[in-house]
Coordinates of C-alpha atoms in Angstrom, one line a residue:
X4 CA 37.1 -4.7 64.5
X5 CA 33.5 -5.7 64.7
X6 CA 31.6 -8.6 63.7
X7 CA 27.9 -8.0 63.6
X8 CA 27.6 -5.4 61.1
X9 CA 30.7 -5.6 58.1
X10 CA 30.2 -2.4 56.2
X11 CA 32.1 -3.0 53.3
X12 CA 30.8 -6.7 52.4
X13 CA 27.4 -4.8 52.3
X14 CA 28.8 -2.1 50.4
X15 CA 30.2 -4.6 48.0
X16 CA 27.2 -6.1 47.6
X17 CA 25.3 -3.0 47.4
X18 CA 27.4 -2.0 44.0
X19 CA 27.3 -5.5 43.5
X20 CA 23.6 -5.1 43.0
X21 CA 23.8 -2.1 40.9
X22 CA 26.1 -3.2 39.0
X23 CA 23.7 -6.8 38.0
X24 CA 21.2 -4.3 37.2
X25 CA 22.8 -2.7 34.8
X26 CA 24.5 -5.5 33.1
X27 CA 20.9 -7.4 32.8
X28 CA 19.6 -4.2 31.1
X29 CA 22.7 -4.0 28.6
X30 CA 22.3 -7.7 27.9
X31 CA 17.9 -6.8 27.3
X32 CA 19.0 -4.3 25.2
X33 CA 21.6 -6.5 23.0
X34 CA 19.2 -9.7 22.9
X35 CA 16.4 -7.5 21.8
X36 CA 17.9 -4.9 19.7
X37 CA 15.5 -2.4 21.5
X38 CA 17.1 0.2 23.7
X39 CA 13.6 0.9 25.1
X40 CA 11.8 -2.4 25.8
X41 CA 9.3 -0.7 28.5
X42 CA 8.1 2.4 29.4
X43 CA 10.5 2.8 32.2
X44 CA 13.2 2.9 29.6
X45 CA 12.1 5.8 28.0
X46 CA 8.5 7.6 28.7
X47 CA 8.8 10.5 26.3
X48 CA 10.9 8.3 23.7
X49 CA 8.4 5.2 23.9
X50 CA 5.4 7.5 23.2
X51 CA 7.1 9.4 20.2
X52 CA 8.2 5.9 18.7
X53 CA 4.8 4.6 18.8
X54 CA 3.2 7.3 17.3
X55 CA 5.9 6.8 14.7
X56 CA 5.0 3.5 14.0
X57 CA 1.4 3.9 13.7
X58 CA 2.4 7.1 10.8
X59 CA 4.7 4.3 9.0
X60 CA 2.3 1.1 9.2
X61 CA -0.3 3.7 8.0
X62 CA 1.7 5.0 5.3
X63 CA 2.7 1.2 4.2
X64 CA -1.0 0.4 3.9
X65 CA -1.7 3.5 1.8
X66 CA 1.1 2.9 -0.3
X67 CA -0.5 -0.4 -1.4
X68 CA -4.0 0.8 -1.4
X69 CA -2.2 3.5 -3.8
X70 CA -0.6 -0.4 -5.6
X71 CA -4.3 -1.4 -5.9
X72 CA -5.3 1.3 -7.7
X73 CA -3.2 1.1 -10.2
X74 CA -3.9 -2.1 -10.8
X75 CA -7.5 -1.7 -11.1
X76 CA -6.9 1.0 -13.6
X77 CA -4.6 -1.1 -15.5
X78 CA -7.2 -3.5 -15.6
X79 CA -9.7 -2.1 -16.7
X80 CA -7.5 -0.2 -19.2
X81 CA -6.9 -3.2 -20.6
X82 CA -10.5 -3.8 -20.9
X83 CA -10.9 -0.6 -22.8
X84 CA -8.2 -1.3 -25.5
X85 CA -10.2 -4.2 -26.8
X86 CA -13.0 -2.3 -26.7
X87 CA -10.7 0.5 -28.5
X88 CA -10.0 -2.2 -30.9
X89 CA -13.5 -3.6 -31.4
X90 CA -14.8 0.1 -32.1
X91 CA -11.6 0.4 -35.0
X92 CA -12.6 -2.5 -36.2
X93 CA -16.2 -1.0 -36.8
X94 CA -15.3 1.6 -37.9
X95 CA -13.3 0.1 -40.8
X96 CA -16.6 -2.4 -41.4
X97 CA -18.9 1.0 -41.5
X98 CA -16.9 2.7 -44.2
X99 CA -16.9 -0.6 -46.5
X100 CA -20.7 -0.9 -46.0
X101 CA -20.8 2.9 -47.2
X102 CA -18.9 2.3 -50.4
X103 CA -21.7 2.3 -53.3
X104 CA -20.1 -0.8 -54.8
X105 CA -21.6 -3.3 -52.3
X106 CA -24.8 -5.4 -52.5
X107 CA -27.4 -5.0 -50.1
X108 CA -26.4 -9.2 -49.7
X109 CA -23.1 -7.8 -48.8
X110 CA -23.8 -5.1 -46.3
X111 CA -25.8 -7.8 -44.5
X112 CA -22.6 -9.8 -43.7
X113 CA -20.9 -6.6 -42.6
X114 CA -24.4 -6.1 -40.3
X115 CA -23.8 -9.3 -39.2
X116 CA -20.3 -8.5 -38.1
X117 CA -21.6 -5.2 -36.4
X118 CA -24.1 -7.2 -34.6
X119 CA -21.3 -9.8 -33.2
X120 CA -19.1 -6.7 -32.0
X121 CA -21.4 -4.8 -30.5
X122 CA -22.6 -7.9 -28.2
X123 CA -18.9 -8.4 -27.4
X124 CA -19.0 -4.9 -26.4
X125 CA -21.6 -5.3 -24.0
X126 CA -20.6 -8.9 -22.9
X127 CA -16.8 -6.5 -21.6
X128 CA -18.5 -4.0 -19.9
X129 CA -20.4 -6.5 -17.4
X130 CA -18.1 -9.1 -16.9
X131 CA -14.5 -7.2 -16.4
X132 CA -13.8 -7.2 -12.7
X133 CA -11.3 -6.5 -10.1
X134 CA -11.9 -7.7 -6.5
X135 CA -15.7 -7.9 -6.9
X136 CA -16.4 -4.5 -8.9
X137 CA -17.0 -4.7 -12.2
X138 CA -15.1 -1.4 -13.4
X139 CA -17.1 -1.3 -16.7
X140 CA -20.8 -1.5 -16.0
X141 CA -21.1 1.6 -14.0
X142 CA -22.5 0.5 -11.4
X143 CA -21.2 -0.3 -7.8
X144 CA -20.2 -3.4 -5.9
X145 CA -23.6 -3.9 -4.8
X146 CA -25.0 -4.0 -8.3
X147 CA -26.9 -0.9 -7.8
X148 CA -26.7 1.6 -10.7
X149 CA -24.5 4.6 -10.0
X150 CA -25.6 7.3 -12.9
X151 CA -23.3 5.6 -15.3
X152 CA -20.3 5.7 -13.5
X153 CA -18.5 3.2 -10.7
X154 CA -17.1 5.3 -8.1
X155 CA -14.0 4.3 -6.0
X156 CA -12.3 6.1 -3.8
X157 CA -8.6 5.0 -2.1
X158 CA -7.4 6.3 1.0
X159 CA -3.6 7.3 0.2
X160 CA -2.9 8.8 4.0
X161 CA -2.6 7.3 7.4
X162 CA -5.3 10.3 8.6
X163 CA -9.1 10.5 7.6
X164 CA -8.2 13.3 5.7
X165 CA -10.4 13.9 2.6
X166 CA -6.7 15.2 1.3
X167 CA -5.7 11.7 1.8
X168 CA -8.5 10.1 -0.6
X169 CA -8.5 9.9 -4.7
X170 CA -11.4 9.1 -6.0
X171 CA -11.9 7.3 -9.5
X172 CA -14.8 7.6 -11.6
X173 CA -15.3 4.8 -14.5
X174 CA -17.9 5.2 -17.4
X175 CA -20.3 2.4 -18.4
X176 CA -19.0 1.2 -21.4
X177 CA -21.8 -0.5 -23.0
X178 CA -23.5 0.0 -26.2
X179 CA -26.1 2.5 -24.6
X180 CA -23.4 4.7 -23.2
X181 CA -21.6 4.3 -25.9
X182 CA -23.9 4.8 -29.3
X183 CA -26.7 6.0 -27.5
X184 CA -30.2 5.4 -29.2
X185 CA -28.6 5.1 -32.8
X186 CA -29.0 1.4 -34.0
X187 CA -26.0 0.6 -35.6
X188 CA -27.8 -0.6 -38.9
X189 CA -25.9 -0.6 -42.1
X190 CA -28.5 -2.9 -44.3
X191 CA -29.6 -0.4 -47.2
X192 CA -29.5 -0.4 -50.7
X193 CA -27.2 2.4 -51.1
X194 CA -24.8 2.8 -48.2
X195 CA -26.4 6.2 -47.0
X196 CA -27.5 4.4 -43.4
X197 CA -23.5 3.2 -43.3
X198 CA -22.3 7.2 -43.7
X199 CA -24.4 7.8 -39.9
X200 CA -23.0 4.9 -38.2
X201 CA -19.6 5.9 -38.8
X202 CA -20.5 9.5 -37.0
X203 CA -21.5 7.2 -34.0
X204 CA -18.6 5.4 -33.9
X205 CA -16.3 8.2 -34.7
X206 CA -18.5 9.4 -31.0
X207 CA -17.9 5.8 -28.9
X208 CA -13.9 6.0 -30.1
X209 CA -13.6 9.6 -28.5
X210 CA -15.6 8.3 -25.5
X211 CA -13.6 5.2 -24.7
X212 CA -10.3 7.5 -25.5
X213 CA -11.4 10.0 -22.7
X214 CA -11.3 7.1 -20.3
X215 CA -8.7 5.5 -21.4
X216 CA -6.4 9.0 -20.9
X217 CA -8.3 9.6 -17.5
X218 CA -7.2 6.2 -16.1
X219 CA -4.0 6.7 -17.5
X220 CA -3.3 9.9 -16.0
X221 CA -4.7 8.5 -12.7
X222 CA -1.9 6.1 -12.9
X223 CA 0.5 8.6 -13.5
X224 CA -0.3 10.1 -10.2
X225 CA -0.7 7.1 -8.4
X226 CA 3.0 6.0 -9.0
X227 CA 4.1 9.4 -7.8
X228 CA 1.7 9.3 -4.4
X229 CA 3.7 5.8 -3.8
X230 CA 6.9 7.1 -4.1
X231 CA 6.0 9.9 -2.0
X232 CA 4.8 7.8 0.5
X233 CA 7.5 5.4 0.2
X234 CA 9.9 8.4 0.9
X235 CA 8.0 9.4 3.9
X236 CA 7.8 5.9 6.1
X237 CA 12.2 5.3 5.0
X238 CA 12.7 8.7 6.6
X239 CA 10.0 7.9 9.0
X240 CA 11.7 4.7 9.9
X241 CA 15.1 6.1 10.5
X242 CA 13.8 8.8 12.8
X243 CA 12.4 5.6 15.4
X244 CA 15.3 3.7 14.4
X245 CA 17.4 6.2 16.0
X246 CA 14.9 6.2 19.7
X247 CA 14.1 2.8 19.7
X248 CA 17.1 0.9 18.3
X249 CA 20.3 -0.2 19.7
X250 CA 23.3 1.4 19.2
X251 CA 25.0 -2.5 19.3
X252 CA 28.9 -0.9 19.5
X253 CA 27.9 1.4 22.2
X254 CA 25.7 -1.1 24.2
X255 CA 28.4 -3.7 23.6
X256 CA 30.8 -1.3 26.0
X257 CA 28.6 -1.1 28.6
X258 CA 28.0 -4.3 29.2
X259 CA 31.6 -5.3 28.8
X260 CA 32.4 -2.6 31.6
X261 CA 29.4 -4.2 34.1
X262 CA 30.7 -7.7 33.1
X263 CA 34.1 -6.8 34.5
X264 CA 32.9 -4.6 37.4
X265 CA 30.7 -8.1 37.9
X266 CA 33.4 -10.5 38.6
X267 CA 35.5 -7.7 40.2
X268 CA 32.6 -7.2 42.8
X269 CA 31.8 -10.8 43.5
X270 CA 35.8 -10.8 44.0
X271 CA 35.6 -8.2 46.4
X272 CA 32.5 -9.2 48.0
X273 CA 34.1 -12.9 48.7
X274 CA 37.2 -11.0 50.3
X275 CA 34.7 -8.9 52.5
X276 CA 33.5 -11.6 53.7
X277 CA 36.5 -13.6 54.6
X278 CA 37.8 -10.1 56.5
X279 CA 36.0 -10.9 59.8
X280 CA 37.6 -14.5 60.0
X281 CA 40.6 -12.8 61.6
X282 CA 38.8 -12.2 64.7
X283 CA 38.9 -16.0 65.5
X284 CA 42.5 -15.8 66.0
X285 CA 42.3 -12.8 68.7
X286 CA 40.3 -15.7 70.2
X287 CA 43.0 -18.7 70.2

């Protein structure tokens, strides 16, 4: 029996040790719900989860860039069925002022009318907005003209792929783009001016209709690129769930297993220790 060095206190201790290690990491992993917390945890599974989680936060951006898309489009959709109903409505005015039984008296109040709607017209087409761009006026956020057409483009990927970008192209819808150089001018005596103007108009419906199927179809494929994307990060998810997450059932039997070897080591470290008091009485 020796008393300067007692090996199996200090190998009690020693599995002591290990065994407070591993019930601190267990109890990490519970409070956190993370079975890797650092590096150390998991090198190769720490690097694969992050790059995971830069695809889904991507992806969840995109998905709601696709979101404002659509609601641009729906705005200015909207937009375009007034204009839709506006240009009906003209219509309907120009074929009255054709009809041989009105006075020239009469066709001036329908002129009048014209006038009024074609100025609403144009007052649409520079005033409807989303976010700062003004979807109808063909020109871009900065004001400057754009040919015609405001051109938007959303990025629908996490990578600056040009795959990953939809662009949108919106038509001026003003009274130039839409009748041209005609003058909408029904005042004559006999209705004959009335017959060209519906032509035009019969030309500004089929123009606004265009658009209106064009942002309509956009839409269409917008609602399918965020259900596509939607699909990717849930599946995306699940895939780091399943490296970075803890299994809580699993986790919960570890640490009720280095709990237990806890108490049992401090037991049988205290008993260790006492073990060397029997040399006092080979002393008495």
């Amino acid at each position: 029996m020796v008393v300067q060095h007692n090996m199996t206190a200090a190998n009690a201790n020693r599995m002591l040790g290990i065994t407070t290690g591993e019930l601190a990491k267990a109890t990490e992993k519970l409070s956190s719900g993370y079975k890797v917390n650092r590096a150390a945890d998991d090198a190769s599974g720490l690097s694969i989860s992050e790059k995971m989680r830069k695809q889904i936060r991507g992806l969840t951006q995109a998905s709601a860039n696709a979101q404002d898309g659509i609601s641009m489009a729906q705005t200015a959709e909207g937009a375009l069925t007034e204009v839709h109903d506006m240009l009906q409505r003209m219509n309907e005015l120009s074929v009255k002022a054709a009809n041989g039984t009105l006075s020239s008296a009469d066709r001036g109040n329908v002129q009048d009318e014209l006038d009024q709607l074609t100025s609403e017209i144009n007052r649409v087409s520079t005033t409807t907005k989303f976010n700062e761009l003004y979807l109808l006026s063909g020109t871009n956020q900065n004001g400057s003209a754009t040919g015609g057409v405001l051109g938007v483009s959303l990025q629908v990927g996490a990578d600056p792929l040009n795959s990953n970008k939809i662009a949108i192209g919106i038509t001026a819808m003003n009274s130039a783009t839409l009748f041209g150089t005609e003058a909408l001018n029904v005042k004559d005596s006999t209705g004959a001016m009335a017959s060209s103007v519906i032509s035009v108009i019969g030309s500004a419906i089929s123009i606004v209709s265009k658009q209106r199927s064009a942002l309509g179809a956009l839409q269409n494929r917008l609602e399918h690129t965020i259900k596509n994307l939607d699909n990717i990060v849930e599946n995306t998810t699940a895939a780091e769930s399943e490296i970075r997450d803890t299994d809580m059932a699993s986790e919960m039997v570890v640490y009720s297993k280095n709990n237990i070897l806890q108490q049992a080591g401090q037991s049988m470290l205290a008993q260790a220790n006492q073990a060397n008091q029997g040399v006092l009485s080979l002393l008495q």
